[in-house]
Tab-separated table of C-alpha atoms in Angstrom:
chain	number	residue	atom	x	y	z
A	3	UNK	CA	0.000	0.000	0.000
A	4	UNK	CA	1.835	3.104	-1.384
A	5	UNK	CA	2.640	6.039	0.963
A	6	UNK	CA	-0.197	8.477	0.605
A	7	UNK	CA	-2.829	6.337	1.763
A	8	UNK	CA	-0.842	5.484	4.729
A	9	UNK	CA	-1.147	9.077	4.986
A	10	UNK	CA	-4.830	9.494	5.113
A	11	UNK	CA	-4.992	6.482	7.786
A	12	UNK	CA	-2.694	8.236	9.918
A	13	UNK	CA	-4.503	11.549	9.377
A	14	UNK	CA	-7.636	9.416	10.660
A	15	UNK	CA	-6.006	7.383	13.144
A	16	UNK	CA	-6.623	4.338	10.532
A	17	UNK	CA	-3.862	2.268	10.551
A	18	UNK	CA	-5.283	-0.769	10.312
A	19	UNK	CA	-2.992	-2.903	8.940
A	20	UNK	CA	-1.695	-3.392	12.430
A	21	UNK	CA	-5.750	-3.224	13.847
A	22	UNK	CA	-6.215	-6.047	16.469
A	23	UNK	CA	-8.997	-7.087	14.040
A	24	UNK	CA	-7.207	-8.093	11.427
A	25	UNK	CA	-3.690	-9.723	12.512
A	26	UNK	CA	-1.645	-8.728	9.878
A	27	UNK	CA	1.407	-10.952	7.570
A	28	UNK	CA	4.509	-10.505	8.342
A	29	UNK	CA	5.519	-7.122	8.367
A	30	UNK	CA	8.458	-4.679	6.902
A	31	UNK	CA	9.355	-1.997	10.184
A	32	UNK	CA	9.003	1.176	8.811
A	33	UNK	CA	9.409	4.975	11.019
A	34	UNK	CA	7.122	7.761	9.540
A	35	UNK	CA	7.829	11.097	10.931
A	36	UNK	CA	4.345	12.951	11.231
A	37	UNK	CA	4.173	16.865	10.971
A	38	UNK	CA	2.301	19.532	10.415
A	39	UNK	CA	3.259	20.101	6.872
A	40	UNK	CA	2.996	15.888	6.045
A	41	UNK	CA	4.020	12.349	6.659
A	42	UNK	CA	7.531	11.569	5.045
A	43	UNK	CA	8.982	8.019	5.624
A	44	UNK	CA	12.327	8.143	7.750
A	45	UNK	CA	14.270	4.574	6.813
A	46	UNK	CA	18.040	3.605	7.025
A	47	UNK	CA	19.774	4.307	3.695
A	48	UNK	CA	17.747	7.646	3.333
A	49	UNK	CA	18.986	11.295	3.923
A	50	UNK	CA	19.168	11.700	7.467
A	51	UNK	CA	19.359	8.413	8.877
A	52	UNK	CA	22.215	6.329	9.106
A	53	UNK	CA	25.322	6.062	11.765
A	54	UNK	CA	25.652	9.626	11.070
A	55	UNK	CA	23.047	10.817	11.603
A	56	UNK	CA	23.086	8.917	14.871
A	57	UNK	CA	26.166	10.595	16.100
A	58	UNK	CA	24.666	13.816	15.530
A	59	UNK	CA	21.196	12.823	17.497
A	60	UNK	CA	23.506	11.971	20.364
A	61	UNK	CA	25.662	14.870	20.096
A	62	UNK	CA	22.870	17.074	19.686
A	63	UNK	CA	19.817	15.552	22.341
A	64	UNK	CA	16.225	16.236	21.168
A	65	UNK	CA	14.522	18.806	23.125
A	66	UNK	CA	12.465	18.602	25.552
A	67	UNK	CA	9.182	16.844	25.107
A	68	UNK	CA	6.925	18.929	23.698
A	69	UNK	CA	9.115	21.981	22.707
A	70	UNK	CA	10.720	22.354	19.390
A	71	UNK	CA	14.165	22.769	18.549
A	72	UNK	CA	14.859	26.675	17.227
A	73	UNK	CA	13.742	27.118	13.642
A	74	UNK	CA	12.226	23.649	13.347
A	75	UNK	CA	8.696	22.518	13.182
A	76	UNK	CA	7.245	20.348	15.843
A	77	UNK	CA	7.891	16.676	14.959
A	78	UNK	CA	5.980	13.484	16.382
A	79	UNK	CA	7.504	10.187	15.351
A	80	UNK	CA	5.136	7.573	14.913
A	81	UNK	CA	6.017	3.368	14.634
A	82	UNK	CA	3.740	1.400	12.138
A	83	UNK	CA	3.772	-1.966	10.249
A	84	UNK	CA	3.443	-1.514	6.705
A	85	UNK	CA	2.509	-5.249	4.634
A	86	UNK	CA	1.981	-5.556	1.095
A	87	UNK	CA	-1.034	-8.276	1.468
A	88	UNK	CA	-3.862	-6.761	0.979
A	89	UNK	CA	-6.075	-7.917	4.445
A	90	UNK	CA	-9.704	-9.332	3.427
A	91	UNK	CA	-12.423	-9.870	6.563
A	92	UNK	CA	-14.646	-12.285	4.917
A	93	UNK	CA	-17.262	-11.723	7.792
A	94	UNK	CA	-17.194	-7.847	6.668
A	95	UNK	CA	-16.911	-8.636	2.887
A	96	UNK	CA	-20.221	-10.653	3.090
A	97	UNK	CA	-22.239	-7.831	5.219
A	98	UNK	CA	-21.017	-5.687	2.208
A	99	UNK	CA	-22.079	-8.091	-0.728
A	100	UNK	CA	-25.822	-8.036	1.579
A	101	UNK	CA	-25.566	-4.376	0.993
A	102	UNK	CA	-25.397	-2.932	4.375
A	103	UNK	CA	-24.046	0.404	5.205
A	104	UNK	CA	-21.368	1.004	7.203
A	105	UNK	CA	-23.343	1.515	10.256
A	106	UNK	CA	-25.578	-0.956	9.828
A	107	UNK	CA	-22.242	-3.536	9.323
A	108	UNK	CA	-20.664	-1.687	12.337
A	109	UNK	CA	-23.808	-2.801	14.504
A	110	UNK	CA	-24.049	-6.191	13.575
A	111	UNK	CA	-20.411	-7.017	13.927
A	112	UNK	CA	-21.311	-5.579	17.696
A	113	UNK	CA	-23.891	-7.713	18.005
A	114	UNK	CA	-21.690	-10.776	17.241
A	115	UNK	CA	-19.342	-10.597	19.747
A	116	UNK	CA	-16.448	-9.134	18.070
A	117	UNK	CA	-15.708	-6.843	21.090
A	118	UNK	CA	-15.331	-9.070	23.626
A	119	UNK	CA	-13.966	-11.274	21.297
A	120	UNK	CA	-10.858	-8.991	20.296
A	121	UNK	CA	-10.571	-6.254	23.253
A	122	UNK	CA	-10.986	-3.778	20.535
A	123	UNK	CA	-12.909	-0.255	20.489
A	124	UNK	CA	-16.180	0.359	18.958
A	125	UNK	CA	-13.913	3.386	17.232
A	126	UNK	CA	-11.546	0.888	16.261
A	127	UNK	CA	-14.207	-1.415	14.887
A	128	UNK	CA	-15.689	1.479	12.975
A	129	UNK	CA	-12.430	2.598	12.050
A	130	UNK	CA	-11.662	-1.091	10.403
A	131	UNK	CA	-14.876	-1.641	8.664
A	132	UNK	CA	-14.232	1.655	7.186
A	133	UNK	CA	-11.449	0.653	5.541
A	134	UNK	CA	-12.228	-2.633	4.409
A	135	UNK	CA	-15.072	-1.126	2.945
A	136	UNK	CA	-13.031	1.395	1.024
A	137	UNK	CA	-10.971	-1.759	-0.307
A	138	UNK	CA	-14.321	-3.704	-1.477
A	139	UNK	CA	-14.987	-0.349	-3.566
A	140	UNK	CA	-11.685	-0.247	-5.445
A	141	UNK	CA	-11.942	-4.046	-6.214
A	142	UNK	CA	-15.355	-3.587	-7.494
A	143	UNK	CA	-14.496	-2.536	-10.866
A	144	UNK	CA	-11.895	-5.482	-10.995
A	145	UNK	CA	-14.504	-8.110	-10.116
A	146	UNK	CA	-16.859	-6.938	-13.097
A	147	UNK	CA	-13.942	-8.540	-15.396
A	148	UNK	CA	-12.895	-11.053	-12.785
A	149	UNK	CA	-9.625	-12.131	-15.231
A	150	UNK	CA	-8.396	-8.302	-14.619
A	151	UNK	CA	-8.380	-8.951	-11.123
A	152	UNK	CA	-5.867	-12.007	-11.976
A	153	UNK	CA	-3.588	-9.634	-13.772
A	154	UNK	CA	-3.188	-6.630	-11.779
A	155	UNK	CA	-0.728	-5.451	-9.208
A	156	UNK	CA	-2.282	-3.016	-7.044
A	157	UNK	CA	-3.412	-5.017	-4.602
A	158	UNK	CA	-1.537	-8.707	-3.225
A	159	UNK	CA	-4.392	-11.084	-2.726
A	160	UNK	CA	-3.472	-14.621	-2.525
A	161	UNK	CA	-4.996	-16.510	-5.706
A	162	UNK	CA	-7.405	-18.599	-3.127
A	163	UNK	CA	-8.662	-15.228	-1.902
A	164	UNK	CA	-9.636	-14.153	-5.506
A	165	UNK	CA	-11.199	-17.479	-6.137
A	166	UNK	CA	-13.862	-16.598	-2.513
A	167	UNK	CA	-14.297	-13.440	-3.904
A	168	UNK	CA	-14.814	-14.130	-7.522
A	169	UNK	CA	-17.078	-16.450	-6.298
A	170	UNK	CA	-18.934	-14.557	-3.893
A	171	UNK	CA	-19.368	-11.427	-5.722
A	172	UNK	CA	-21.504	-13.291	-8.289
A	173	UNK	CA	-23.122	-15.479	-6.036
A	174	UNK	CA	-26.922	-14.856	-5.475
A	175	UNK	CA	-30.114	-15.225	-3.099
A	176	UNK	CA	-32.596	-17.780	-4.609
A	177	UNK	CA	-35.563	-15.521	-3.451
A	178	UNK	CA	-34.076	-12.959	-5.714
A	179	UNK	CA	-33.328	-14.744	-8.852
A	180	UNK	CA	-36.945	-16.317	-8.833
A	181	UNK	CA	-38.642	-13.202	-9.223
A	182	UNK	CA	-37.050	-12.092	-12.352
A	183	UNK	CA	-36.176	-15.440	-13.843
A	184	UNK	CA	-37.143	-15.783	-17.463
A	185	UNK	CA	-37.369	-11.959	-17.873
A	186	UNK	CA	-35.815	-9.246	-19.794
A	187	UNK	CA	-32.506	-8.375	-18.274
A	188	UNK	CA	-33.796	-4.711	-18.873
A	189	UNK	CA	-33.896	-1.144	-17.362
A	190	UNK	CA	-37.492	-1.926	-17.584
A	191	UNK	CA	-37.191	-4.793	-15.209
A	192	UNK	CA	-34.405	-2.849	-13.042
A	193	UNK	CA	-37.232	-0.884	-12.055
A	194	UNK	CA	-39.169	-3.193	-10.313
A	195	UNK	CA	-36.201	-3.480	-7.939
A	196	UNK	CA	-37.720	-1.696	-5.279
A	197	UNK	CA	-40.845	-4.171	-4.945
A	198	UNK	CA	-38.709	-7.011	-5.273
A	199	UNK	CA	-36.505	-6.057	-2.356
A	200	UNK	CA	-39.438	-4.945	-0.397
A	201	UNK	CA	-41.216	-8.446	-1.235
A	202	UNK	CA	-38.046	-10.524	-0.447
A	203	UNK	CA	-36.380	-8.924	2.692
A	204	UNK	CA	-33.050	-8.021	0.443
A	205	UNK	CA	-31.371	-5.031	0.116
A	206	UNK	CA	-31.969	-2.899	-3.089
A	207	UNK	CA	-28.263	-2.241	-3.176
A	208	UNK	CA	-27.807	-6.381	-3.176
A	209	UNK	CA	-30.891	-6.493	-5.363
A	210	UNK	CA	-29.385	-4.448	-7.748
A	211	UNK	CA	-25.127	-5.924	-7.527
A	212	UNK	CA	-27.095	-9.287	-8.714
A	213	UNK	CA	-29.097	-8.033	-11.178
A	214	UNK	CA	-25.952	-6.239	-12.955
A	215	UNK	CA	-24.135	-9.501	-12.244
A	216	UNK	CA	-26.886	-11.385	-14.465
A	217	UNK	CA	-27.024	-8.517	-17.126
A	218	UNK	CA	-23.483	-8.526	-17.727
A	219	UNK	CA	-22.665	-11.675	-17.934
A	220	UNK	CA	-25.685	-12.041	-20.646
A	221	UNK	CA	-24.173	-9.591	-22.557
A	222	UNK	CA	-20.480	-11.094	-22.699
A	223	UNK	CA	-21.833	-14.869	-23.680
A	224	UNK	CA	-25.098	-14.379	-25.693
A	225	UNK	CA	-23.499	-14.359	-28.888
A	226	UNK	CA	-20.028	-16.047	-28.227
A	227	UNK	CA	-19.193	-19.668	-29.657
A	228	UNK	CA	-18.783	-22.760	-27.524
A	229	UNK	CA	-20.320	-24.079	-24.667
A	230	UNK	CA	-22.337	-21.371	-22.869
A	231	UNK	CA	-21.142	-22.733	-19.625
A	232	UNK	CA	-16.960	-23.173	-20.413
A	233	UNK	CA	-17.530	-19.571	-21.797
A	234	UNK	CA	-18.734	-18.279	-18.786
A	235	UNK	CA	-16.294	-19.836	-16.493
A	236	UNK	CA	-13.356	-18.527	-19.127
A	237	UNK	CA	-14.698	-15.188	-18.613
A	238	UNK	CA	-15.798	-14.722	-15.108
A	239	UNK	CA	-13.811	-17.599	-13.198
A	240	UNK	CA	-16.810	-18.953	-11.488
A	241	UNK	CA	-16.707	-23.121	-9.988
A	242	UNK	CA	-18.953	-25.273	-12.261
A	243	UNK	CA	-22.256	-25.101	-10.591
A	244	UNK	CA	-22.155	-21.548	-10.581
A	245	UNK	CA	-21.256	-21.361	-13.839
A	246	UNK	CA	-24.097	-24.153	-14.715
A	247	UNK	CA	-26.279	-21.762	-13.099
A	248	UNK	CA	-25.677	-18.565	-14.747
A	249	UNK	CA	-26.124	-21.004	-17.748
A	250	UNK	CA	-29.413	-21.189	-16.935
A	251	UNK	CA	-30.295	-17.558	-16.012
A	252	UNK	CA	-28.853	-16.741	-19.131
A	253	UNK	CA	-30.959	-19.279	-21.156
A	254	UNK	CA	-34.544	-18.777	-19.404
A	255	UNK	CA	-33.404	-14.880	-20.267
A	256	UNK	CA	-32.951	-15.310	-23.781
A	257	UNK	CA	-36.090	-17.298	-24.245
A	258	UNK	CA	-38.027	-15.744	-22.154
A	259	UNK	CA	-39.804	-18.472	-20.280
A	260	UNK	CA	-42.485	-18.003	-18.002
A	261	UNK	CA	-41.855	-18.924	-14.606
A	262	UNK	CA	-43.482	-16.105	-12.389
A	263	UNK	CA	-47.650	-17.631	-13.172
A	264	UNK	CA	-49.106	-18.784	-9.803
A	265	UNK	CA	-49.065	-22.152	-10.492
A	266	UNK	CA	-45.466	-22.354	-11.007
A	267	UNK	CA	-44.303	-20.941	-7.776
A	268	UNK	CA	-43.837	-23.897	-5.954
A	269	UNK	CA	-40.901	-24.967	-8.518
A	270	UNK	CA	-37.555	-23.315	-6.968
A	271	UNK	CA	-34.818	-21.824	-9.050
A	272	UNK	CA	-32.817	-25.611	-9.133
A	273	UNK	CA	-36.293	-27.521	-10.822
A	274	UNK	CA	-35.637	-24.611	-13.484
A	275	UNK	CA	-32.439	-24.835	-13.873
A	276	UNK	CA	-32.513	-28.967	-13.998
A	277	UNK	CA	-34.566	-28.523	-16.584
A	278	UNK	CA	-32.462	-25.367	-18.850
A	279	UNK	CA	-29.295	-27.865	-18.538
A	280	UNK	CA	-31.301	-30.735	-19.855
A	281	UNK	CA	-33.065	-28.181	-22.619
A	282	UNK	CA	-29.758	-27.192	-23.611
A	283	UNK	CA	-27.662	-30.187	-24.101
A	284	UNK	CA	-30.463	-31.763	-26.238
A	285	UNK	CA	-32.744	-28.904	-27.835
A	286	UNK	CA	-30.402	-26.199	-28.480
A	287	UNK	CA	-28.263	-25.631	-31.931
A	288	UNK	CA	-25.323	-26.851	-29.881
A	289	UNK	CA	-26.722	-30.069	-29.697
A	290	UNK	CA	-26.155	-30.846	-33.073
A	291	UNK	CA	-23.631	-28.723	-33.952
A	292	UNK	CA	-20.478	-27.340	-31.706
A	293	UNK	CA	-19.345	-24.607	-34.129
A	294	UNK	CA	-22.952	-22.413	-35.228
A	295	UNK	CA	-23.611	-19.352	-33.277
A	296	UNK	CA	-25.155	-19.107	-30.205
A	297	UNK	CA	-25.097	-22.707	-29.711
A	298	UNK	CA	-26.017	-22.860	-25.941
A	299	UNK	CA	-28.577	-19.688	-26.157
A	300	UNK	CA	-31.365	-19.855	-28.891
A	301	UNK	CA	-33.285	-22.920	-29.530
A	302	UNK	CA	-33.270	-25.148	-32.318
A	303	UNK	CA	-35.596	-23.934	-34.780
A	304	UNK	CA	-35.625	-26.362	-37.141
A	305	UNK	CA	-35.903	-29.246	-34.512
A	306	UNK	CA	-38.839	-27.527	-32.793
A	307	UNK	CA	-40.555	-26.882	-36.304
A	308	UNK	CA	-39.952	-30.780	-36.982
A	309	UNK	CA	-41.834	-31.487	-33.397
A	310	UNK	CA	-45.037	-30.933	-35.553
A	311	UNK	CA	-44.467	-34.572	-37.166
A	312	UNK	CA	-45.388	-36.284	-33.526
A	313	UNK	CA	-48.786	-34.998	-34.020
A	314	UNK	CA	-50.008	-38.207	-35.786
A	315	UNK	CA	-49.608	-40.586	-32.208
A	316	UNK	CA	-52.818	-38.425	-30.992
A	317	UNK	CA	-54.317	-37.638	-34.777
A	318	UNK	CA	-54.241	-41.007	-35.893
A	319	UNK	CA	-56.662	-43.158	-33.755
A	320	UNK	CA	-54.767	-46.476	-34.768
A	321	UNK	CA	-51.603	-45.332	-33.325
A	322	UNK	CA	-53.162	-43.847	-30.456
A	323	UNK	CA	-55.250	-47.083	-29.637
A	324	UNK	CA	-51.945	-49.017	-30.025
A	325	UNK	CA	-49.853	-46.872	-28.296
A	326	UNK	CA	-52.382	-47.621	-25.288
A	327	UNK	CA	-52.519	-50.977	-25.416
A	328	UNK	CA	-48.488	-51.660	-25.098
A	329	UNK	CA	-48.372	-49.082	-22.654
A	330	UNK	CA	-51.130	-50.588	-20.517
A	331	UNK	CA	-49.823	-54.110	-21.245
A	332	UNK	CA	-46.677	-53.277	-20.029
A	333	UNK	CA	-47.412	-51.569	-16.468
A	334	UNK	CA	-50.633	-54.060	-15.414
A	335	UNK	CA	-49.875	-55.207	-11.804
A	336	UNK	CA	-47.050	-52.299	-11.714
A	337	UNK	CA	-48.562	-49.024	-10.797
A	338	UNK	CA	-50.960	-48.237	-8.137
A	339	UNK	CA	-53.092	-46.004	-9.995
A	340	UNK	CA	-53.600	-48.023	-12.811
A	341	UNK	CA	-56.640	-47.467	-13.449
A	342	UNK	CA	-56.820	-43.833	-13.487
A	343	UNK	CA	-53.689	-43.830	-15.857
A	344	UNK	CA	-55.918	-46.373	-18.277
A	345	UNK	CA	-58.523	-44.019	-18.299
A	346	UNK	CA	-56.678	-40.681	-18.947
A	347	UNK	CA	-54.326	-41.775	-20.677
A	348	UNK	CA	-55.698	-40.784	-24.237
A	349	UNK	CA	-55.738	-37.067	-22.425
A	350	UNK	CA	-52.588	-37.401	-20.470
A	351	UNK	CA	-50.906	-38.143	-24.810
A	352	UNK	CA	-52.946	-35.844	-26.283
A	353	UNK	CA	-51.488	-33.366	-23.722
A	354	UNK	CA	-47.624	-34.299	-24.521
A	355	UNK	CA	-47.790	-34.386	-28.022
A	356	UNK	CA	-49.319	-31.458	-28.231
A	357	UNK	CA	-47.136	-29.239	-26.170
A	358	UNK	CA	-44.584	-30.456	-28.704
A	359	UNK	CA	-46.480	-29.420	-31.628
A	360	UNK	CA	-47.008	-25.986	-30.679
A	361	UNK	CA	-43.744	-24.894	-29.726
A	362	UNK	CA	-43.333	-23.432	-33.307
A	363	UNK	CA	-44.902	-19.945	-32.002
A	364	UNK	CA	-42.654	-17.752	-29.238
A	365	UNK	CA	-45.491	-17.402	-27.157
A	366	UNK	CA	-46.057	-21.164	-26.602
A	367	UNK	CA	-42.496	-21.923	-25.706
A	368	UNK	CA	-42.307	-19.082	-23.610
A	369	UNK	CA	-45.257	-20.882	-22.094
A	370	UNK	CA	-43.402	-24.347	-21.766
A	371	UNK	CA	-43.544	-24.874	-18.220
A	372	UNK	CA	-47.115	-22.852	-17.800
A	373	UNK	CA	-48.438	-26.287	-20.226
A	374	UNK	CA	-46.337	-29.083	-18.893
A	375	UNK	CA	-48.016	-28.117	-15.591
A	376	UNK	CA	-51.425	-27.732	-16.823
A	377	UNK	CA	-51.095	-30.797	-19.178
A	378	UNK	CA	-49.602	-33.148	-17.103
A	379	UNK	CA	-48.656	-32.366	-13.331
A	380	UNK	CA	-51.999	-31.442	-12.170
A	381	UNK	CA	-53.951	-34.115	-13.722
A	382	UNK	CA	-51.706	-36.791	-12.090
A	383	UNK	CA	-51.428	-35.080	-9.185
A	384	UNK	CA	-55.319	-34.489	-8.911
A	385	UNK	CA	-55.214	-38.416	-9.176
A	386	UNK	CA	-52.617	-38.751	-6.211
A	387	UNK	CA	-49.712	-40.667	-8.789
A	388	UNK	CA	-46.722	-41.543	-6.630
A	389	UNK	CA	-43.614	-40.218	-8.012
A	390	UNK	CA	-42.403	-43.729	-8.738
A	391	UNK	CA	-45.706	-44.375	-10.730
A	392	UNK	CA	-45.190	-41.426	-12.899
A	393	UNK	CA	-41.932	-42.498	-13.773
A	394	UNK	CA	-42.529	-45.784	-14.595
A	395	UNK	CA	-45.154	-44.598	-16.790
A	396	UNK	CA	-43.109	-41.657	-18.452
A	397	UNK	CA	-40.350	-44.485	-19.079
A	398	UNK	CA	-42.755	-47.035	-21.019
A	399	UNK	CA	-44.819	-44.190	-22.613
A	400	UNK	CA	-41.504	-42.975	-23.701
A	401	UNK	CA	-40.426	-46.417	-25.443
A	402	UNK	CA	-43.417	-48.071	-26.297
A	403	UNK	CA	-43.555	-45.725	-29.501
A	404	UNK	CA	-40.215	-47.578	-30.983
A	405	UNK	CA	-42.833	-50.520	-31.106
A	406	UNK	CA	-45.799	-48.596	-33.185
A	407	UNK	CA	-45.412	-49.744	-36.981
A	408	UNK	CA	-46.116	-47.281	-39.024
A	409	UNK	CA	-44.133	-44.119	-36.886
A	410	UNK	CA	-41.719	-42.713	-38.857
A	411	UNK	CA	-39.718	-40.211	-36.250
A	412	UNK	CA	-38.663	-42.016	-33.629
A	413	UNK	CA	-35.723	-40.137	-33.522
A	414	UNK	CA	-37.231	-36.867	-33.140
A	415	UNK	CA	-39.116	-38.612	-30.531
A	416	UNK	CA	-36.318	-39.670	-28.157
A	417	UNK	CA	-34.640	-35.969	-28.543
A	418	UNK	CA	-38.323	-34.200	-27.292
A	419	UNK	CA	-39.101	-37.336	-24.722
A	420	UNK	CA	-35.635	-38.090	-23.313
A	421	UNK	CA	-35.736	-33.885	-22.085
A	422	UNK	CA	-39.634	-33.548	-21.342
A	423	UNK	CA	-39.069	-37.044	-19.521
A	424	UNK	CA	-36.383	-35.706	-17.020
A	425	UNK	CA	-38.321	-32.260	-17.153
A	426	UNK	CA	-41.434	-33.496	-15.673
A	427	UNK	CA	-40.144	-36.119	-13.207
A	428	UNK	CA	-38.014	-32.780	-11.854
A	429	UNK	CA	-41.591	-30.904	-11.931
A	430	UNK	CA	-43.796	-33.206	-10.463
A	431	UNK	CA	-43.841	-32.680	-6.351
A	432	UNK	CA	-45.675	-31.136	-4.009
């Protein structure tokens, strides 16, 4: 830490590199002399110093305390530690990622015990989560391009420390990221901040840090190349689940699903993001092809556009009366709601199918989840279905079609059913 903030710490009585709070590394001795006019460093080697200038001291004593020599200015000489690490509370970094103020952060490391704990003053306290508040500040702008923070040498942070808070600046509340999952990352959805933080107990200042976070990472990775996940971990150094779950922010954003209807709130953020990852190793461009744009991001058109072809399992009675029949065959004596799947099943296909048929128009896949509900999860859950039941059913529903003469798409079918399969099983509880 260079000179002149020193200065401004000492000015304050803020040296808190050697603050009880925050036990500093090793340290290089330094003398500062303090005066009216500054704060110049005093070190052996320098003007001044030396065994010289130590025979003159003793040849010449000091004055009396508290009187200056003739024609010199009054001259305190104070000891401090100077280190080059730069000292991180992780307590004090997360009350600032929450958004707190300093006061507010001052009063709740009170209540904790931190006091007692180190023998310190409330002024020192204040004093220290001043200044590690300053620090957060002026590593803000390196965390918004965390590979900056990598490269520069201002500040001496171990590469484990970057990692916690790489990893922490991005990280986010679940409460938060459910209300404006799915929707534009906009100034028109910035403004409904305010209710958001009143609704979820978070601070608009964290409110708004993660809605930035989410913004700006759309922007760098929307229309990059690759996998949408290894770009965002090349480009913001997240771990792979975060990564996997910006992934998904960043996919329900771009197609704009609906997730914020009343029958959808009991699915948390993870059912939705289960479901992107599955969405976009198997429905995306990238699933067929690792070098078109925006592999990860946009749908694939032509596949959904194809999805229309599966229309003949419900339009053709035949095949829907046959498709029945193995099904049925198959599960007798093996689910315990047998009988209500016999009888709805025609409806409980009918539903499927269709949902795969319309997802030509943007409305209906926005929609996705709003039908797969409506379609499916309620009518089996309205019938009390097990989880095991449904899944037994899903499997054989699923298979059964490879057996129907006459269908011509069965691989279209396994690339819709093998992600609507592991879509609804993640959708269907209480």
């Amino acid at each position: 830490m260079n000179a002149a903030r020193y200065k401004e710490r000492l000015l304050h009585g803020r040296a808190s590199a050697s603050s009880p709070l925050s036990p500093p590394p090793p340290p290089l001795f330094r003398k500062w002399s303090f005066t009216g006019s500054g704060c110049s460093e005093r070190n052996p080697g320098a003007p001044g110093s030396g065994p010289a200038a130590a025979r003159r001291a003793r040849a010449d004593p000091a004055p009396a305390r508290g009187a200056p020599g003739p024609g010199v200015a009054m001259t305190s000489e104070l000891d401090i530690f100077v280190g080059n690490t730069t000292l991180i509370d992780e307590d004090v970094y997360r009350l600032w990622l929450d958004g707190y103020s300093v006061s507010d952060a001052v009063a709740l490391r009170v209540r904790s015990g931190i006091l007692e704990q180190t023998g310190a003053t409330a002024a020192v306290l204040q004093s220290d989560t001043m200044d590690h508040y300053r620090t957060f500040h002026m590593l803000e702008r390196l965390l918004h391009a965390p590979p900056k923070l990598l490269h520069q040498l201002i500040f001496q942070i171990p590469p484990s420390r970057q990692a916690l808070l790489i990893e922490r600046y991005y990280a986010f509340d679940e409460a938060f990221v459910r209300e404006v999952l799915g929707k534009k990352l906009s100034k028109g959805t910035k403004k409904d901040l305010d209710d958001i933080s009143t609704k979820t107990g978070i601070t608009l200042k964290s409110c708004r840090r993660q809605f930035d976070n989410f913004k700006r990472v759309f922007k760098v990775v929307e229309e990059m190349r690759g996998s949408l996940v290894d770009n965002i971990q090349q480009h913001f150094l997240l771990s792979d689940r975060l990564a996997r779950d910006y992934a998904a922010i960043v996919f329900f954003a771009n197609n704009r699903f609906e997730t914020g209807k009343k029958k959808l709130q009991y699915l948390s953020f993870g059912d939705f993001a289960f479901c992107a990852e599955l969405m976009i190793q198997n429905w995306t461009l990238g699933a067929i092809d690792s070098q078109v744009d925006d592999m990860d991001v946009d749908l694939d058109k032509e596949f959904l556009q194809d999805l229309k072809e599966l229309k003949v399992l419900v339009a053709d009675k035949d095949l829907l009366d046959l498709h029945k029949s193995l099904v049925c065959t198959a599960l007798r004596g093996k689910l315990s709601v047998f009988s209500e799947m016999e009888a709805n099943f025609k409806n409980l296909s009918r539903g499927l199918v269709n949902v795969a048929a319309k997802l030509t128009h943007n409305k209906d896949v926005r929609d996705l989840f709003v039908d797969l509900v409506e379609k499916f999860v309620e009518p089996c859950r309205s019938d009390h279905w097990p989880l095991n039941d449904v899944r037994l059913f899903l499997n054989q529903y699923s298979a059964s079609v490879h057996s129907l003469d006459g269908f011509r798409h069965p691989t279209l079918w396994d690339r819709y059913m093998g992600t609507l399969r592991g879509c609804l099983l993640r959708l269907y509880h209480d």
